[in-house]
Coordinates of C-alpha atoms in Angstrom, one line a residue:
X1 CA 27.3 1.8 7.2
X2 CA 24.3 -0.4 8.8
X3 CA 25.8 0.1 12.6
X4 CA 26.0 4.1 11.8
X5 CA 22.5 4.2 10.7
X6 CA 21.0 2.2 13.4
X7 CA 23.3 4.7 15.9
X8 CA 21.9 7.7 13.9
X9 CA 18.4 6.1 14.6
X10 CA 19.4 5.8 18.8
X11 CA 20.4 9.4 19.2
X12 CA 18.0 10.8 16.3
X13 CA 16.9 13.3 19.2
X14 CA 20.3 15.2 19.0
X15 CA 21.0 14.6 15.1
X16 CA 17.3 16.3 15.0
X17 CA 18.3 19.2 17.3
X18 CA 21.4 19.8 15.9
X19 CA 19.3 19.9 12.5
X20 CA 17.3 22.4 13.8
X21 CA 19.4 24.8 15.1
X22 CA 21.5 24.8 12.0
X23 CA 18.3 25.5 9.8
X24 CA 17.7 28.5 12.0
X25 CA 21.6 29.5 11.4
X26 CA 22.0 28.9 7.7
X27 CA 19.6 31.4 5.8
X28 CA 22.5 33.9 7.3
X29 CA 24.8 33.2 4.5
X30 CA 22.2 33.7 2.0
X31 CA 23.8 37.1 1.2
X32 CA 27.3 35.4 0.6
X33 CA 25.4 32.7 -1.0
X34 CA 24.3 34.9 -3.5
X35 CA 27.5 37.0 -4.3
X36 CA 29.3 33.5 -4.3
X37 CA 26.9 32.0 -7.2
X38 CA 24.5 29.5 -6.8
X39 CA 26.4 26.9 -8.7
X40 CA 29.5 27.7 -6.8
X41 CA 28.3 27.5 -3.2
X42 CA 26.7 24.1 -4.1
X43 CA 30.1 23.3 -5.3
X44 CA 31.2 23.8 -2.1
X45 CA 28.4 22.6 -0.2
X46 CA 27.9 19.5 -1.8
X47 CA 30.7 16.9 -1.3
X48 CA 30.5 18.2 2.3
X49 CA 27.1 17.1 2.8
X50 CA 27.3 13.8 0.7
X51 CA 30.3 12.4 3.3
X52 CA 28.3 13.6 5.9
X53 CA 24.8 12.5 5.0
X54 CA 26.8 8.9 3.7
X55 CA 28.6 8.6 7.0
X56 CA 26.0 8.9 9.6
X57 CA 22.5 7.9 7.2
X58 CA 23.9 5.8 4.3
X59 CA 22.1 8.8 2.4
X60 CA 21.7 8.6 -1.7
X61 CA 21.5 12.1 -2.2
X62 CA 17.9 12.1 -3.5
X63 CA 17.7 15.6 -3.7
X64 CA 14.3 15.3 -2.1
X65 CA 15.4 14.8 1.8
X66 CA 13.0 14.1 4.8
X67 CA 15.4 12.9 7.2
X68 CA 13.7 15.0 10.1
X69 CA 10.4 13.6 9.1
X70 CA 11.4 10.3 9.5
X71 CA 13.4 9.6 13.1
X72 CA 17.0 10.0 11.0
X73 CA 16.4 7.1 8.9
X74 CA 16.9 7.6 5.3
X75 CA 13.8 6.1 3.3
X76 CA 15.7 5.6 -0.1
X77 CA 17.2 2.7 1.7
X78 CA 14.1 1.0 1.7
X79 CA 14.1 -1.6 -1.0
X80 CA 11.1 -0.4 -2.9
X81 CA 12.1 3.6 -2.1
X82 CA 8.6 4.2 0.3
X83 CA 8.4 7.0 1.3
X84 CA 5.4 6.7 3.3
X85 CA 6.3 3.0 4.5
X86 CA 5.9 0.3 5.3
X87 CA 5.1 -1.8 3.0
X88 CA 3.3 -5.0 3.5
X89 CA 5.8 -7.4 3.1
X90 CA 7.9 -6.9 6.2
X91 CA 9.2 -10.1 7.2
X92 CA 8.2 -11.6 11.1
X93 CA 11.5 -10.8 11.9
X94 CA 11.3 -7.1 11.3
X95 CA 13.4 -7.8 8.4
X96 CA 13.2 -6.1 4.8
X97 CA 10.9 -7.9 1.8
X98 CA 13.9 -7.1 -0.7
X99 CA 16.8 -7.3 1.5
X100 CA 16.5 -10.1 4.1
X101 CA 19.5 -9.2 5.7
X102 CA 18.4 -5.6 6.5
X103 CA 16.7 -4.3 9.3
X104 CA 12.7 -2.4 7.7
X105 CA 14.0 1.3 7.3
X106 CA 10.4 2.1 8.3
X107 CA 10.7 0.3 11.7
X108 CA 14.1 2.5 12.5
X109 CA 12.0 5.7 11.1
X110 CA 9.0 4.8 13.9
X111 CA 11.7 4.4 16.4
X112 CA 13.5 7.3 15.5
X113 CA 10.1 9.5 15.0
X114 CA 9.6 8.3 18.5
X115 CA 13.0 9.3 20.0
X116 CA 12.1 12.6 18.5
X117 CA 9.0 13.8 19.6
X118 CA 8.1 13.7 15.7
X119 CA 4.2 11.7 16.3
X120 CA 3.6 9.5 13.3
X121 CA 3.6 11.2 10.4
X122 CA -0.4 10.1 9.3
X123 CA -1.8 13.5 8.9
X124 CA 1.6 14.1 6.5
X125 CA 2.4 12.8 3.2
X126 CA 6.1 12.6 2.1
X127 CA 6.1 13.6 -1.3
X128 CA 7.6 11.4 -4.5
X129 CA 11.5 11.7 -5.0
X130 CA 11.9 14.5 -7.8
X131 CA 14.0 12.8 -9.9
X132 CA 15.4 16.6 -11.4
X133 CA 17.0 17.2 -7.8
X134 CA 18.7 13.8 -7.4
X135 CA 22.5 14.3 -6.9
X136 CA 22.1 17.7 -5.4
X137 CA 22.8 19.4 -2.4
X138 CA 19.6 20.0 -0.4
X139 CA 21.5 21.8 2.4
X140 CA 22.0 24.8 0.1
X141 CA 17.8 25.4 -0.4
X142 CA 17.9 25.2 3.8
X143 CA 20.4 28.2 3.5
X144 CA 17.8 30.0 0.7
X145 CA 15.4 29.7 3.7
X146 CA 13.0 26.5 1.8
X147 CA 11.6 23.4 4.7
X148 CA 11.7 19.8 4.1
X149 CA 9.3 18.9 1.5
X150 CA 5.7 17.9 3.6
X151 CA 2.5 17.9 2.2
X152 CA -0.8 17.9 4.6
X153 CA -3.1 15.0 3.9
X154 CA -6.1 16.8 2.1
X155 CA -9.8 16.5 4.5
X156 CA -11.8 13.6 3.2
X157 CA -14.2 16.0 0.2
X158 CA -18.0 14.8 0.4
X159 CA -19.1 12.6 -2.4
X160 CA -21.0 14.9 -5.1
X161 CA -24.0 13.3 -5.5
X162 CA -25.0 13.9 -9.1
X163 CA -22.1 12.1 -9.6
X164 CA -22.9 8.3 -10.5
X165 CA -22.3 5.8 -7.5
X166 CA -21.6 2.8 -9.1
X167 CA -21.7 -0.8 -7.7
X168 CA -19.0 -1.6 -5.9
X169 CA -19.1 1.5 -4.3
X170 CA -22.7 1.0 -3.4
X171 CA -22.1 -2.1 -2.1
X172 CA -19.2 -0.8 0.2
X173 CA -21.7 2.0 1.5
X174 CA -24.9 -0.7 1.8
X175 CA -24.3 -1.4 5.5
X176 CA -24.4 -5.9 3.9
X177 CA -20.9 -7.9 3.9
X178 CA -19.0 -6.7 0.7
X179 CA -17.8 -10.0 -0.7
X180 CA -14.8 -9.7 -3.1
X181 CA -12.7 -12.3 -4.8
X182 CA -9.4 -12.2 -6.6
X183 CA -8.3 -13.6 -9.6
X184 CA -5.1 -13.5 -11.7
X185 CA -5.0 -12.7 -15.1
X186 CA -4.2 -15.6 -17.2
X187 CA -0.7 -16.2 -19.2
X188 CA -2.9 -15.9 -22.1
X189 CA -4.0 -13.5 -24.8
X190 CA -7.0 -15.2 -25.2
X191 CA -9.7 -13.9 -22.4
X192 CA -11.5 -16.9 -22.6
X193 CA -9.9 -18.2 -19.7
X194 CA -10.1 -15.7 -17.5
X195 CA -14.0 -15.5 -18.2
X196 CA -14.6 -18.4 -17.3
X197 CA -12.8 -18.6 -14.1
X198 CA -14.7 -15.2 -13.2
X199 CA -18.0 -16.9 -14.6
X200 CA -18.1 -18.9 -11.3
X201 CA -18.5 -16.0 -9.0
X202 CA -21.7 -14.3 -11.4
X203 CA -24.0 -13.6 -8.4
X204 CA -21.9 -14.9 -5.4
X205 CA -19.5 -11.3 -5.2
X206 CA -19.8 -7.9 -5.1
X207 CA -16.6 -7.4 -7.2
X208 CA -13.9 -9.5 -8.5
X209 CA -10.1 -8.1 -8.3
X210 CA -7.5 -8.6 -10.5
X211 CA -3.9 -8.8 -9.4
X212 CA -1.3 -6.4 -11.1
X213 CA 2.0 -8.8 -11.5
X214 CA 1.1 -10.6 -8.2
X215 CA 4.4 -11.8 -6.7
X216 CA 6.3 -10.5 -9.3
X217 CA 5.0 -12.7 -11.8
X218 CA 4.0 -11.6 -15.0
X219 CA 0.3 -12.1 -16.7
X220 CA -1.6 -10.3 -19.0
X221 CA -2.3 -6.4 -18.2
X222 CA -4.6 -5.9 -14.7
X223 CA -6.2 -3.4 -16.5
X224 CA -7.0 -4.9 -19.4
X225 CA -8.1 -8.0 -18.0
X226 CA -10.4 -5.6 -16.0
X227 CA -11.8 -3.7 -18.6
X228 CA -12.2 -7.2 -20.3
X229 CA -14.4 -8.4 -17.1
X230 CA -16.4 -4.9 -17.2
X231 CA -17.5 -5.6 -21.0
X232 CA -18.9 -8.9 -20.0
X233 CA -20.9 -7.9 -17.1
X234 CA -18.7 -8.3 -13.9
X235 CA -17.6 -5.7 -11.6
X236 CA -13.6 -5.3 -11.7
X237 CA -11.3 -3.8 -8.8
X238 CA -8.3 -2.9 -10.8
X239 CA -4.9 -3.4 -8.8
X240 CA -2.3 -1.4 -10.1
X241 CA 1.2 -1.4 -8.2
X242 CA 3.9 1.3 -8.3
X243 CA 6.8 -1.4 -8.8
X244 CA 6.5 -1.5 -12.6
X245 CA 5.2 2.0 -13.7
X246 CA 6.6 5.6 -13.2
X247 CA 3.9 8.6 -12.0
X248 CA 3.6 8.9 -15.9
X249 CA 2.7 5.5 -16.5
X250 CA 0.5 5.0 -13.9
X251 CA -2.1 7.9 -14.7
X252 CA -2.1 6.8 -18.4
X253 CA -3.5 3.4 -17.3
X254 CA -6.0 5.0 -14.7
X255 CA -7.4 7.1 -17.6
X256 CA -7.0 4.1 -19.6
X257 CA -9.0 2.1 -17.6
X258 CA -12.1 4.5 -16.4
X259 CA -12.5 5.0 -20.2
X260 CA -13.6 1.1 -20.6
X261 CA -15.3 1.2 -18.1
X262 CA -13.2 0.5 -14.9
X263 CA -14.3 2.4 -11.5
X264 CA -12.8 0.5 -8.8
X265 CA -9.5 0.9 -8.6
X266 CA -6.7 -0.9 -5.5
X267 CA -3.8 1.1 -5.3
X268 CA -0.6 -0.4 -4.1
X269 CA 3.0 -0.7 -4.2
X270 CA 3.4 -4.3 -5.3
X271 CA 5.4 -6.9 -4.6
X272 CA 9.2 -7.3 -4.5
X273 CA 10.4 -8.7 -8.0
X274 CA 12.7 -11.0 -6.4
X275 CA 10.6 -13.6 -5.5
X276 CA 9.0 -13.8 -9.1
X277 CA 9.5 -14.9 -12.2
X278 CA 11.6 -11.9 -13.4
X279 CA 14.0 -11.7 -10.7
X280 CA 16.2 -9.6 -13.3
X281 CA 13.5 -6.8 -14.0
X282 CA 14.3 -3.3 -13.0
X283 CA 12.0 -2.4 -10.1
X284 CA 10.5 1.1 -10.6
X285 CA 9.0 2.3 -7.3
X286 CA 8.2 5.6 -8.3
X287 CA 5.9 6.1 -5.8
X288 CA 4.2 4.0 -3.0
X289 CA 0.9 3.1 -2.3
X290 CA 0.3 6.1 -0.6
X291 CA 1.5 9.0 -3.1
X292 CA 0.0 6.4 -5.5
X293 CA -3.6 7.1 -4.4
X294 CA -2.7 10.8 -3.7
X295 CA -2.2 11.2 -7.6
X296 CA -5.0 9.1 -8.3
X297 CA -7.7 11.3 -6.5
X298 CA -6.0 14.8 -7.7
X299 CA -7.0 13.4 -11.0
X300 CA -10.6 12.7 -9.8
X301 CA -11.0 15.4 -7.6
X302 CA -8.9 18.1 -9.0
X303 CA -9.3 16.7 -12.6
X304 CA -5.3 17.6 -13.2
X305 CA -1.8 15.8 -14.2
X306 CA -0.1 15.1 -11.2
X307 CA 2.1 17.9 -13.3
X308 CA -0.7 20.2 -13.0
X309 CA -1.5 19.6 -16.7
X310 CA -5.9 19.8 -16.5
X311 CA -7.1 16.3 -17.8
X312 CA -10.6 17.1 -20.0
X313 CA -12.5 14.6 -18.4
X314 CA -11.5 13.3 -15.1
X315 CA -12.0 9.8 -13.8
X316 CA -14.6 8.5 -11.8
X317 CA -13.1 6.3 -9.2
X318 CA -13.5 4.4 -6.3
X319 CA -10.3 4.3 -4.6
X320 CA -8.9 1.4 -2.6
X321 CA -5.9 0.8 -0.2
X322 CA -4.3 -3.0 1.0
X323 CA -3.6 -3.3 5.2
X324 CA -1.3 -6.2 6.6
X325 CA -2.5 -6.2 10.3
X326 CA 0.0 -9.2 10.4
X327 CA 3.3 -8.6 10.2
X328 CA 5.9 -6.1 12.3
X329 CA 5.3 -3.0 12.8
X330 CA 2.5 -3.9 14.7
X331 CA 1.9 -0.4 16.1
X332 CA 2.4 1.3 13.2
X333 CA 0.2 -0.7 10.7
X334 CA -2.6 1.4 12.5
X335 CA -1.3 4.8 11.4
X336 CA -0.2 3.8 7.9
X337 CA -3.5 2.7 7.4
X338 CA -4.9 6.2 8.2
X339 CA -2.8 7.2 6.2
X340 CA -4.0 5.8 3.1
X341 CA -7.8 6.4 4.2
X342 CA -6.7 10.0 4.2
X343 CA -5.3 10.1 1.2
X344 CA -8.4 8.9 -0.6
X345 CA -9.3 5.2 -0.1
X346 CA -12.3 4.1 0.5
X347 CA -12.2 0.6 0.8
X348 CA -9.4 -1.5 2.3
X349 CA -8.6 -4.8 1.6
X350 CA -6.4 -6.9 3.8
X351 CA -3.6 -9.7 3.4
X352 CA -5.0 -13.2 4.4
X353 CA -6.0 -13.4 7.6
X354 CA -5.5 -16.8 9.5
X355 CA -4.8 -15.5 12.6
X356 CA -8.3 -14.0 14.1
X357 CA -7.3 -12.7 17.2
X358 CA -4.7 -10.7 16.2
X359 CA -7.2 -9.3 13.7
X360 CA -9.4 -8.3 16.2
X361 CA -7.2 -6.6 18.1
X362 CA -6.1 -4.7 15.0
X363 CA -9.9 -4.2 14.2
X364 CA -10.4 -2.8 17.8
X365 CA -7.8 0.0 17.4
X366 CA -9.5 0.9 13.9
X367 CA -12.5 1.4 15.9
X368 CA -10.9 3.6 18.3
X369 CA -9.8 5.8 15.5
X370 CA -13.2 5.6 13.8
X371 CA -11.5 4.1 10.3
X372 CA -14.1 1.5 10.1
X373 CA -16.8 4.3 9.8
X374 CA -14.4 6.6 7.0
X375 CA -13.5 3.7 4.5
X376 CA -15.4 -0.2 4.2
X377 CA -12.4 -2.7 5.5
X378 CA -12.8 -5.5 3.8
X379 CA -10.8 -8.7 5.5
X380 CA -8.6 -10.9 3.5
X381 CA -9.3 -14.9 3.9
X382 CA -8.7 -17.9 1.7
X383 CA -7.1 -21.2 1.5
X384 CA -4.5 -23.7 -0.4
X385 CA -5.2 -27.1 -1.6
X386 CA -3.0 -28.6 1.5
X387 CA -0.7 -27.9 4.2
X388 CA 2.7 -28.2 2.5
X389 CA 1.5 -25.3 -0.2
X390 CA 0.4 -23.3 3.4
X391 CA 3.7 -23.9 4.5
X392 CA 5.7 -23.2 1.6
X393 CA 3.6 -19.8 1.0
X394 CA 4.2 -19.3 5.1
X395 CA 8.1 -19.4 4.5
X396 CA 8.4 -17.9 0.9
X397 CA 5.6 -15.1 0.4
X398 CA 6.5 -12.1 2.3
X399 CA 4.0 -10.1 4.1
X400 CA 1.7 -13.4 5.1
X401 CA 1.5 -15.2 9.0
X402 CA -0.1 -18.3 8.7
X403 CA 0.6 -19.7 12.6
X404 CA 1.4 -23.1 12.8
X405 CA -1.1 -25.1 14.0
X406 CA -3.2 -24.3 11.6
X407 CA -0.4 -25.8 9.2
X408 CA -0.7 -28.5 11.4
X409 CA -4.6 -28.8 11.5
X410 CA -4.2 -28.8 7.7
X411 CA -1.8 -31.7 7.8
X412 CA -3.3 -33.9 10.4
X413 CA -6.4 -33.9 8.0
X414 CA -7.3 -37.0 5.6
X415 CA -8.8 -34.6 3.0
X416 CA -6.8 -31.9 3.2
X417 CA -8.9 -29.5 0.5
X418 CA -11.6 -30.8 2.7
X419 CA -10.2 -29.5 5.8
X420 CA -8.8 -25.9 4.0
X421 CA -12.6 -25.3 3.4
X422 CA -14.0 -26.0 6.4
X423 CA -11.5 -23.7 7.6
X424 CA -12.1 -21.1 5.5
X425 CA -16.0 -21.2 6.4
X426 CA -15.2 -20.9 10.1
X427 CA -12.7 -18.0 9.7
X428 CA -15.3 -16.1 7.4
X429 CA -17.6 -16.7 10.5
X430 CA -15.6 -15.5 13.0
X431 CA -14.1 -12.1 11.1
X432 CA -17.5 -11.7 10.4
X433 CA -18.4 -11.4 13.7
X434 CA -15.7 -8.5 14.2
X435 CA -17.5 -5.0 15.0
X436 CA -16.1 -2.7 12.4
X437 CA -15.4 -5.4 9.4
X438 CA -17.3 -4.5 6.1
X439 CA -16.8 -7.5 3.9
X440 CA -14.8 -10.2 3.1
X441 CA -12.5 -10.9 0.4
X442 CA -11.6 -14.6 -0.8
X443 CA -8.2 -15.2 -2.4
X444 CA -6.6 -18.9 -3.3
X445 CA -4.2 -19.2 -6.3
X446 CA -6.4 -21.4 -8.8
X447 CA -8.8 -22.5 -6.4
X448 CA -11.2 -21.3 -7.3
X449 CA -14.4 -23.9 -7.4
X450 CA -13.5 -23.9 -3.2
X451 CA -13.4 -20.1 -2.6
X452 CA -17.0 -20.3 -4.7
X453 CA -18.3 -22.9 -2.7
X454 CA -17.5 -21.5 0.9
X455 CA -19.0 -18.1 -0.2
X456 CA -22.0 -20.3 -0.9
X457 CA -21.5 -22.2 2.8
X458 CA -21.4 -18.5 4.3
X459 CA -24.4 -17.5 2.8
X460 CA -22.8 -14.6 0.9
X461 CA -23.1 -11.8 -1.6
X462 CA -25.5 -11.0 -3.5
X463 CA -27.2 -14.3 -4.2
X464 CA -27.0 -14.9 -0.3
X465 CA -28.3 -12.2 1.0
X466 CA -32.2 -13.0 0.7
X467 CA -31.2 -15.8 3.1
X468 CA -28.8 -14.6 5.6
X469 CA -29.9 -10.2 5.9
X470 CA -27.5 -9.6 8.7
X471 CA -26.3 -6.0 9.1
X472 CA -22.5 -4.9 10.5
X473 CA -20.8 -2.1 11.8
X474 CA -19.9 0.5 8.8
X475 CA -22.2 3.0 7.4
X476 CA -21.7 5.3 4.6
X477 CA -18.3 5.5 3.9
X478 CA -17.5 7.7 1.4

């Protein structure tokens, strides 16, 4: 099935005219369509399109199909179902986060996108599978004269004004280095924990993110564990991933949430749940990061249900997107990530960076595309306590490049912690001095007395700033 897929891919051009000039044929049998019977003609029209669509796409009948969107390749062979891929964890090889030993669909869709003619789909949002149509023949609604299911990305709306701007936000649109720092929740339904690990950043961030089921590991709720930081004083960024929660789900938390207090909210699709600690969980993927943050600012701006259903209050949120500048497809990581800027974040936060050059060159094409000057991109950095945990976390986490000599820097070291810091310090320097980066944000798995102290050696946030005023490329971004 593989080999036909990747030869649907090389000659998408003629599968795509051949598409075409049936969808101009077909609405010609509506007539006998109709004095057939619905159910009848899909009868008919169904096992004929399910061999056909298996054969040449490995197709799953969604119901929903895109397949002239997206260069012949079926999405609903990705692993985590994106429809508006790809995801962040595509391995160096080009290979798949869930499936190692298949090709990214979303790398054959860019190839195939190119073969046709198609652009890159970053103006266009694929919609979420509906789950009503799944099994069904989509071939019959060509013949009843419907397209393949697009939706325009929406024009960024101005900010009303008399609407609060809250911190995070403010410190986004400030024109200063955002600092940000993450922080799992703890295994714990006692918060005292994770107040005190978050106690160590009072005055040294802007805001302090909390990991939804990082890794596919399980901790307490991201957004209770938010709400818990907001009642004590902190400013929260809320991750919430699509792997574990369907569209219903997902909106109850985001109400949830903005009602104790939480405004900043990271939307993403989350990690695999193969490489955590409940490798035998059912992974959800009702949406992607993308459709993810389209919901979440129809409920802001449009104050509905993604059913249509009118909420009574709507939320007030700041909306945030991830970026991997890091790993395949290069090219493509650049469109994906106006993507999500056009479907309503606001602030981007990256994976680690450890490789600064090829985060400038990322940063120089977002600068091109004016993306620095429509959302705040806020660069990923951090550290481990010593080279073999870099290395491991180079091998086994997908989604982050760590090249090796700084593994080997690392190791050569007598203090390795030592080293990591220093390290850390002179990468915050150098993204720093990137035209078009807005902030930094610090991560390091319970590490967190080093992350505090090179946010101190930088001279950053708030508590810095007196000290070190230094403006950067950005601007109002929202």
């Amino acid at each position: 099935m593989r080999a036909l897929r990747r030869w649907s891919v090389r000659h998408a051009a003629g599968l795509k005219a051949v598409y075409d000039a049936c969808s101009r044929v077909a609405p010609a049998f509506a007539r006998p369509l109709r004095l057939l019977g619905r159910d009848r003609g899909e009868a008919l029209l169904r096992p004929i399109e399910r061999l056909a669509k298996e054969t040449l796409f490995d197709c799953r009948m969604c119901g929903t199909c895109v397949l002239s969107k997206t260069g012949m390749a079926c999405p609903t062979n990705c692993g985590k179902e994106m429809r508006n891929g790809p995801c962040g964890g595509v391995r160096a090889d080009a290979s798949c986060e869930v499936d190692p030993t298949m090709r990214c669909v979303w790398i054959e869709a860019g190839e195939g996108r190119a073969r046709v003619g198609a652009g890159t789909g970053a103006t266009e949002m694929l919609p979420p599978i509906d789950r009503r149509r799944e099994g069904r023949s989509t071939w019959i609604r060509v013949v009843e004269g419907e397209t393949e299911p697009v939706t325009p990305l929406p024009p960024a709306i101005p900010r009303d004004h008399e609407r609060p701007i809250h911190a995070f936000e403010r410190a986004c649109a400030s024109g200063e280095t955002v600092v940000t720092v993450e922080i799992a929740p703890p295994d714990s339904a006692d918060p005292a924990t994770l107040l005190a690990r978050a106690e160590r950043f009072r005055g040294l961030v802007d805001a302090i993110n909390i990991t939804d089921g990082a890794g596919g590991n399980c901790h307490m709720s991201s957004a209770a564990a938010a709400a818990i930081l907001a009642a004590n004083g902190h400013t929260p960024v809320c991750q919430i991933a699509a792997r574990d929660r369907n569209r219903i789900a997902v909106q109850g938390d985001m109400l949830g949430a903005a009602a104790l207090g939480v405004r900043d909210i990271l939307c993403i699709t989350g990690d695999d749940v193969g490489q955590g600690d409940h490798p035998d969980a059912k992974r959800v993927f009702d949406l992607d990061s993308i459709g993810l943050l389209t919901l979440a600012r129809r409920m802001r701006d449009d104050g509905v249900f993604a059913s249509g259903r009118k909420l009574e209050v709507a939320p007030d949120l700041f909306l945030g997107a991830s970026a991997n500048p890091f790993v395949p497809p290069h090219e493509d990581r650049i469109d994906n990530l106006a993507a999500k800027i056009a479907a309503g974040a606001r602030f981007i936060q990256t994976q680690f960076c450890f490789d600064v050059p090829r985060l400038a060159r990322f940063m120089e094409r977002v600068r091109e595309r004016g993306l620095d000057r429509r959302a705040a991109i806020v660069v990923g950095v951090g550290t481990l306590s010593s080279a073999k945990a870099l290395a491991w976390m180079a091998h086994h986490v997908p989604g982050v490049h760590v090249p090796a000599e700084v593994i080997a820097r690392i190791a050569a070291a007598k203090d390795q912690r030592a080293a990591g810091l220093e390290l850390l310090v002179e990468t915050i320097a150098a993204v720093r001095d990137i035209p078009g980066v807005a902030g930094i944000h610090l991560m390091g798995h319970r590490n967190e007395d080093v992350l505090a102290e090179a946010i101190r050696r930088s001279g950053l946030g708030p508590a810095g700033r007196a000290a070190n005023e230094r403006p950067i490329t950005g601007g109002e971004v929202r």
